[in-house]
Structures are given as structure tokens and as C-alpha cells.
GROMACS .gro file of C-alpha atoms in nm:
model
  285
    1UNK     CA    1   0.028  -0.011   0.030
    2UNK     CA    2   0.129   0.382  -0.079
    3UNK     CA    3   0.159   0.592   0.219
    4UNK     CA    4   0.067   0.924   0.135
    5UNK     CA    5   0.240   1.130   0.413
    6UNK     CA    6   0.284   1.450   0.259
    7UNK     CA    7  -0.092   1.495   0.205
    8UNK     CA    8  -0.169   1.344   0.553
    9UNK     CA    9   0.048   1.600   0.746
   10UNK     CA   10  -0.059   1.874   0.509
   11UNK     CA   11  -0.432   1.792   0.615
   12UNK     CA   12  -0.346   1.764   0.950
   13UNK     CA   13  -0.209   2.104   0.951
   14UNK     CA   14  -0.505   2.236   0.803
   15UNK     CA   15  -0.743   2.082   1.020
   16UNK     CA   16  -0.523   2.211   1.342
   17UNK     CA   17  -0.558   2.573   1.210
   18UNK     CA   18  -0.948   2.572   1.148
   19UNK     CA   19  -1.122   2.696   1.460
   20UNK     CA   20  -1.478   2.584   1.465
   21UNK     CA   21  -1.568   2.952   1.426
   22UNK     CA   22  -1.385   2.996   1.130
   23UNK     CA   23  -1.599   2.671   0.972
   24UNK     CA   24  -1.900   2.777   1.157
   25UNK     CA   25  -1.977   2.456   1.369
   26UNK     CA   26  -2.003   2.592   1.666
   27UNK     CA   27  -2.028   2.984   1.825
   28UNK     CA   28  -1.710   3.095   2.066
   29UNK     CA   29  -1.910   2.985   2.402
   30UNK     CA   30  -2.009   2.661   2.305
   31UNK     CA   31  -1.608   2.597   2.190
   32UNK     CA   32  -1.425   2.770   2.521
   33UNK     CA   33  -1.426   2.418   2.658
   34UNK     CA   34  -1.251   2.210   2.372
   35UNK     CA   35  -0.924   2.025   2.466
   36UNK     CA   36  -0.805   2.142   2.121
   37UNK     CA   37  -0.817   2.464   1.888
   38UNK     CA   38  -0.884   2.304   1.539
   39UNK     CA   39  -1.177   2.101   1.439
   40UNK     CA   40  -1.233   1.747   1.517
   41UNK     CA   41  -1.205   1.440   1.224
   42UNK     CA   42  -1.585   1.419   1.255
   43UNK     CA   43  -1.595   1.714   1.197
   44UNK     CA   44  -1.431   1.770   0.878
   45UNK     CA   45  -1.543   1.461   0.791
   46UNK     CA   46  -1.936   1.639   0.820
   47UNK     CA   47  -1.858   1.909   0.675
   48UNK     CA   48  -1.698   1.798   0.393
   49UNK     CA   49  -1.929   1.503   0.303
   50UNK     CA   50  -1.757   1.232   0.377
   51UNK     CA   51  -1.721   0.924   0.630
   52UNK     CA   52  -1.517   0.976   0.928
   53UNK     CA   53  -1.347   0.663   0.825
   54UNK     CA   54  -1.262   0.795   0.518
   55UNK     CA   55  -1.112   1.103   0.608
   56UNK     CA   56  -0.942   0.929   0.919
   57UNK     CA   57  -0.766   0.736   0.636
   58UNK     CA   58  -0.667   1.037   0.445
   59UNK     CA   59  -0.514   1.188   0.726
   60UNK     CA   60  -0.329   0.851   0.793
   61UNK     CA   61  -0.167   0.867   0.467
   62UNK     CA   62  -0.373   0.548   0.374
   63UNK     CA   63  -0.599   0.666   0.092
   64UNK     CA   64  -0.364   0.850  -0.119
   65UNK     CA   65  -0.572   0.947  -0.386
   66UNK     CA   66  -0.904   1.145  -0.319
   67UNK     CA   67  -1.128   1.257  -0.600
   68UNK     CA   68  -1.166   1.628  -0.717
   69UNK     CA   69  -1.501   1.648  -0.540
   70UNK     CA   70  -1.301   1.583  -0.220
   71UNK     CA   71  -0.996   1.818  -0.307
   72UNK     CA   72  -1.306   2.096  -0.347
   73UNK     CA   73  -1.495   1.982  -0.045
   74UNK     CA   74  -1.158   1.970   0.206
   75UNK     CA   75  -1.072   2.348   0.040
   76UNK     CA   76  -1.363   2.460   0.077
   77UNK     CA   77  -1.377   2.354   0.518
   78UNK     CA   78  -1.056   2.508   0.558
   79UNK     CA   79  -1.085   2.776   0.350
   80UNK     CA   80  -0.823   2.756   0.168
   81UNK     CA   81  -0.655   3.020  -0.093
   82UNK     CA   82  -0.610   2.936  -0.397
   83UNK     CA   83  -0.234   2.874  -0.401
   84UNK     CA   84  -0.293   2.629  -0.080
   85UNK     CA   85  -0.571   2.477  -0.324
   86UNK     CA   86  -0.380   2.410  -0.563
   87UNK     CA   87  -0.091   2.260  -0.335
   88UNK     CA   88  -0.346   2.021  -0.204
   89UNK     CA   89  -0.456   1.888  -0.537
   90UNK     CA   90  -0.078   1.837  -0.593
   91UNK     CA   91  -0.065   1.630  -0.306
   92UNK     CA   92  -0.365   1.434  -0.384
   93UNK     CA   93  -0.235   1.324  -0.707
   94UNK     CA   94   0.165   1.357  -0.645
   95UNK     CA   95   0.311   1.317  -0.993
   96UNK     CA   96   0.594   1.054  -1.003
   97UNK     CA   97   0.878   1.024  -1.227
   98UNK     CA   98   1.179   0.791  -1.277
   99UNK     CA   99   1.452   0.876  -1.005
  100UNK     CA  100   1.740   1.146  -1.129
  101UNK     CA  101   1.736   1.458  -1.272
  102UNK     CA  102   1.621   1.692  -1.517
  103UNK     CA  103   1.867   1.850  -1.723
  104UNK     CA  104   2.038   2.187  -1.565
  105UNK     CA  105   1.833   2.494  -1.703
  106UNK     CA  106   1.955   2.760  -1.938
  107UNK     CA  107   1.846   3.120  -1.970
  108UNK     CA  108   1.779   3.213  -2.354
  109UNK     CA  109   2.025   3.412  -2.460
  110UNK     CA  110   1.772   3.635  -2.556
  111UNK     CA  111   1.646   3.692  -2.183
  112UNK     CA  112   2.020   3.769  -2.081
  113UNK     CA  113   2.046   4.019  -2.289
  114UNK     CA  114   1.701   4.171  -2.202
  115UNK     CA  115   1.761   4.193  -1.848
  116UNK     CA  116   2.125   4.299  -1.884
  117UNK     CA  117   1.979   4.600  -2.094
  118UNK     CA  118   1.745   4.684  -1.760
  119UNK     CA  119   2.016   4.974  -1.643
  120UNK     CA  120   1.752   5.078  -1.372
  121UNK     CA  121   1.563   4.826  -1.244
  122UNK     CA  122   1.697   4.519  -1.079
  123UNK     CA  123   1.593   4.208  -1.233
  124UNK     CA  124   1.674   3.799  -1.180
  125UNK     CA  125   1.538   3.489  -1.321
  126UNK     CA  126   1.475   3.208  -1.095
  127UNK     CA  127   1.446   2.863  -1.179
  128UNK     CA  128   1.340   2.541  -1.023
  129UNK     CA  129   1.354   2.523  -0.627
  130UNK     CA  130   1.467   2.917  -0.658
  131UNK     CA  131   1.787   2.770  -0.799
  132UNK     CA  132   1.913   3.195  -0.952
  133UNK     CA  133   1.965   3.142  -1.317
  134UNK     CA  134   2.018   3.510  -1.416
  135UNK     CA  135   2.070   3.822  -1.275
  136UNK     CA  136   2.152   4.161  -1.406
  137UNK     CA  137   2.428   4.395  -1.263
  138UNK     CA  138   2.174   4.591  -1.095
  139UNK     CA  139   2.023   4.267  -0.887
  140UNK     CA  140   2.378   4.147  -0.758
  141UNK     CA  141   2.446   4.469  -0.665
  142UNK     CA  142   2.131   4.498  -0.448
  143UNK     CA  143   2.111   4.121  -0.307
  144UNK     CA  144   2.412   3.974  -0.379
  145UNK     CA  145   2.676   3.874  -0.643
  146UNK     CA  146   2.568   3.480  -0.762
  147UNK     CA  147   2.867   3.501  -0.939
  148UNK     CA  148   3.095   3.491  -0.689
  149UNK     CA  149   2.918   3.175  -0.570
  150UNK     CA  150   2.987   2.833  -0.651
  151UNK     CA  151   2.705   2.689  -0.892
  152UNK     CA  152   2.550   2.463  -0.652
  153UNK     CA  153   2.498   2.717  -0.401
  154UNK     CA  154   2.343   2.956  -0.668
  155UNK     CA  155   1.976   2.933  -0.476
  156UNK     CA  156   1.747   3.255  -0.326
  157UNK     CA  157   1.612   3.033  -0.038
  158UNK     CA  158   1.955   2.923   0.052
  159UNK     CA  159   2.054   3.281   0.042
  160UNK     CA  160   1.767   3.401   0.258
  161UNK     CA  161   1.837   3.132   0.502
  162UNK     CA  162   2.197   3.084   0.531
  163UNK     CA  163   2.366   3.432   0.464
  164UNK     CA  164   2.374   3.682   0.742
  165UNK     CA  165   2.341   3.955   0.470
  166UNK     CA  166   2.006   3.871   0.334
  167UNK     CA  167   1.888   3.882   0.713
  168UNK     CA  168   2.040   4.232   0.732
  169UNK     CA  169   1.905   4.272   0.396
  170UNK     CA  170   1.484   4.319   0.429
  171UNK     CA  171   1.395   4.520   0.694
  172UNK     CA  172   1.049   4.241   0.700
  173UNK     CA  173   1.302   3.917   0.705
  174UNK     CA  174   1.077   3.695   0.889
  175UNK     CA  175   0.754   3.749   0.631
  176UNK     CA  176   0.996   3.742   0.351
  177UNK     CA  177   1.168   3.415   0.452
  178UNK     CA  178   0.855   3.256   0.554
  179UNK     CA  179   0.703   3.340   0.221
  180UNK     CA  180   1.027   3.188   0.071
  181UNK     CA  181   0.966   2.893   0.259
  182UNK     CA  182   0.635   2.857   0.122
  183UNK     CA  183   0.713   2.909  -0.239
  184UNK     CA  184   0.971   2.604  -0.141
  185UNK     CA  185   0.684   2.372  -0.055
  186UNK     CA  186   0.436   2.496  -0.308
  187UNK     CA  187   0.703   2.338  -0.585
  188UNK     CA  188   0.773   2.055  -0.350
  189UNK     CA  189   0.443   1.936  -0.380
  190UNK     CA  190   0.456   1.980  -0.765
  191UNK     CA  191   0.810   1.767  -0.767
  192UNK     CA  192   0.773   1.519  -0.563
  193UNK     CA  193   1.049   1.327  -0.663
  194UNK     CA  194   1.307   1.601  -0.718
  195UNK     CA  195   1.637   1.490  -0.564
  196UNK     CA  196   1.818   1.804  -0.590
  197UNK     CA  197   1.536   1.959  -0.358
  198UNK     CA  198   1.531   1.690  -0.119
  199UNK     CA  199   1.931   1.773  -0.076
  200UNK     CA  200   1.822   2.159  -0.051
  201UNK     CA  201   1.567   2.076   0.253
  202UNK     CA  202   1.766   1.901   0.412
  203UNK     CA  203   2.056   2.086   0.395
  204UNK     CA  204   1.846   2.432   0.554
  205UNK     CA  205   1.654   2.157   0.776
  206UNK     CA  206   1.959   2.146   0.938
  207UNK     CA  207   2.140   2.464   0.922
  208UNK     CA  208   1.820   2.685   0.952
  209UNK     CA  209   1.598   2.660   1.261
  210UNK     CA  210   1.381   2.931   1.112
  211UNK     CA  211   1.377   2.725   0.781
  212UNK     CA  212   1.297   2.423   0.975
  213UNK     CA  213   1.019   2.611   1.154
  214UNK     CA  214   0.822   2.720   0.862
  215UNK     CA  215   0.870   2.429   0.646
  216UNK     CA  216   0.728   2.249   0.943
  217UNK     CA  217   0.428   2.468   0.938
  218UNK     CA  218   0.312   2.362   0.520
  219UNK     CA  219   0.221   2.680   0.415
  220UNK     CA  220   0.281   2.755   0.078
  221UNK     CA  221   0.277   3.100  -0.087
  222UNK     CA  222   0.266   3.168  -0.504
  223UNK     CA  223   0.487   3.424  -0.586
  224UNK     CA  224   0.286   3.675  -0.789
  225UNK     CA  225   0.393   4.091  -0.668
  226UNK     CA  226   0.460   4.253  -0.403
  227UNK     CA  227   0.688   4.491  -0.202
  228UNK     CA  228   1.044   4.462  -0.017
  229UNK     CA  229   1.166   4.699   0.212
  230UNK     CA  230   1.549   4.707   0.237
  231UNK     CA  231   1.834   4.863   0.370
  232UNK     CA  232   2.130   4.853   0.192
  233UNK     CA  233   2.503   4.902   0.332
  234UNK     CA  234   2.588   5.175   0.043
  235UNK     CA  235   2.280   5.357  -0.028
  236UNK     CA  236   2.070   5.320   0.278
  237UNK     CA  237   1.653   5.268   0.276
  238UNK     CA  238   1.515   5.127  -0.062
  239UNK     CA  239   1.142   5.043  -0.068
  240UNK     CA  240   1.066   4.850  -0.434
  241UNK     CA  241   0.795   4.677  -0.583
  242UNK     CA  242   0.820   4.392  -0.767
  243UNK     CA  243   0.633   4.153  -1.061
  244UNK     CA  244   0.673   3.807  -1.107
  245UNK     CA  245   0.626   3.694  -1.471
  246UNK     CA  246   0.643   3.332  -1.543
  247UNK     CA  247   0.846   3.316  -1.884
  248UNK     CA  248   0.678   3.184  -2.218
  249UNK     CA  249   0.787   2.878  -2.334
  250UNK     CA  250   0.942   2.765  -1.996
  251UNK     CA  251   0.721   2.753  -1.665
  252UNK     CA  252   1.013   2.658  -1.454
  253UNK     CA  253   1.179   3.001  -1.497
  254UNK     CA  254   1.033   3.323  -1.337
  255UNK     CA  255   1.140   3.663  -1.430
  256UNK     CA  256   1.130   3.925  -1.139
  257UNK     CA  257   1.171   4.239  -1.188
  258UNK     CA  258   1.166   4.535  -0.928
  259UNK     CA  259   1.112   4.929  -0.953
  260UNK     CA  260   1.040   5.217  -0.700
  261UNK     CA  261   0.801   5.466  -0.710
  262UNK     CA  262   0.869   5.757  -0.917
  263UNK     CA  263   0.983   6.078  -0.756
  264UNK     CA  264   1.032   5.880  -0.405
  265UNK     CA  265   1.358   5.861  -0.193
  266UNK     CA  266   1.413   5.474  -0.276
  267UNK     CA  267   1.427   5.557  -0.626
  268UNK     CA  268   1.689   5.849  -0.580
  269UNK     CA  269   1.869   5.561  -0.373
  270UNK     CA  270   1.880   5.301  -0.625
  271UNK     CA  271   1.993   5.582  -0.866
  272UNK     CA  272   2.258   5.611  -0.623
  273UNK     CA  273   2.287   5.208  -0.641
  274UNK     CA  274   2.300   5.204  -1.010
  275UNK     CA  275   2.611   5.493  -1.014
  276UNK     CA  276   2.769   5.298  -0.728
  277UNK     CA  277   2.784   4.964  -0.906
  278UNK     CA  278   2.858   5.152  -1.283
  279UNK     CA  279   3.183   5.021  -1.265
  280UNK     CA  280   3.217   4.661  -1.176
  281UNK     CA  281   2.898   4.506  -1.364
  282UNK     CA  282   2.851   4.109  -1.350
  283UNK     CA  283   2.608   3.894  -1.534
  284UNK     CA  284   2.494   3.550  -1.314
  285UNK     CA  285   2.547   3.237  -1.594
   0.00000   0.00000   0.00000
């Protein structure tokens, strides 16, 4: 019998974080004396329209492939956001591939040239497992010079959790790091047999207690757009907006483009950073 432990752990985490009040099971005055904060298994089963035995087997990993209708029902009970709903579906129907590695990713020369031409905006391309595939000079100056790292260490998540400079760079480092761990968790659900991913997660789990905590929370995050507040040692405070764009023809590659609000102090500091780096341009391969 195939045991789906990832699905089991995710369901248990969702149940523990869904209160009876959230699910509409009972008002606060009725639930005050409960021994657990989250829902009971029988409550989840009733709300999802399945038997208690069926749901119990799901949480124990003994029923590994629930139907789309059951996935939708559980997502509704746990009030999952779209990214978490997609993650649940990935775990419910894991795609198993032959052991081994996909070929190394390469950024198309035209994309390399395009981000290199963006002299006023930091830009980088992330691939599988948040590997850094390319970065323009301004992104290297803003974050870190990926070209100085061994190829195997050019990974955004690894940098966030293991480099002290990354912790100092982001004013909201805990939320940034939690989102990055959630992004990696989302990728893991879609690629359960990625050996390099398992190696990365193992390394970070051992070396970073913060990563271990957020990874074990099973929360997922999908990168779309947002704001980063940063402190750069050379130019000071910078607030940037970013857009995450999946590249046509390669869904495993995402372009991150950073911009500052026109006329803002952050735009002035970004221009200073451009001048500061103009004599030392690098681009990650």
C-alpha cells in the first residue's frame, strides 16, 4: 500500500489551524472548553460530506488519491487560498517520475540580453527550487553577487536562510523568509521526486531553525507581486515593488522585476546604487 505522508501532514496542519468558529461549527462560548483549538476529524468529515473512516484514512496517508470533489470539499472546509488549494491537489495526485535529475536549466540568450539592458531596474530569473539562473548587475548589487558563489549554491532560498547579509538586507526578513519557504513547499508538492530539492531541504532543515519551523508549518506561497523594504549598506533604505512573470515557453523560469515609485527617496537611492555599481558589472550565467 502506498502511503501519502505529505498529504497526511498537510491535512493535519490544515485541520489544526481551522477553528470551529471559522468553519461555522459552533460559536465561541460553546467551543471555549474544547481541548483542541482546531476541528475534530468527525467535524471535518461532516462538513466535507465524507465518512469519518474515509477522512481518517486520508489523514493517516492510507488513502492517497482523493477525487477532485473531495479535494474541493476539503479546500472549502479549510478555507484554503488558491495557492494552498492547488497544493492540496498536487499532494492528492502526486506525479511520480523516474529517479534522476532533469537537465540543467539555461536562460535563453535573448532573455540574458534583455535583463542586462535593464540598467535602472534590478532583474533576476529564478528556476526550479528557486535556483538563480540569471541576474543583471543591479540585482547583484542589491542582493548578492551570485557569480561569486559556486554554481550549486546559487539558490535564492539558500541565500535567504544561510547568509547573514540577507537577514540584514530585508527590514521584514521574517515575512520574506516565511514566503520563500512557502514557495519552496509549493514547488515540492508539484515535484515530489526532485532529488536536488530533497538535498536543499535537508541542508536548510539542519542549518536553519527558522527554515525548519516554517517548512514544518506546511504553509504555501505563490509569488505574483509585492513590496520589499530593504536596507542597503551603500545607499540606505530602499522600498521596491516587484512583479513575478512566468517566462513563455518555460514555466519553470520566473522573471522578477523590481521598480521604485517615481519621485520617491527609494528611486533616488536606486539611482545611487546604479552609479555605485556602474564600474563593476556582472551577470550570473
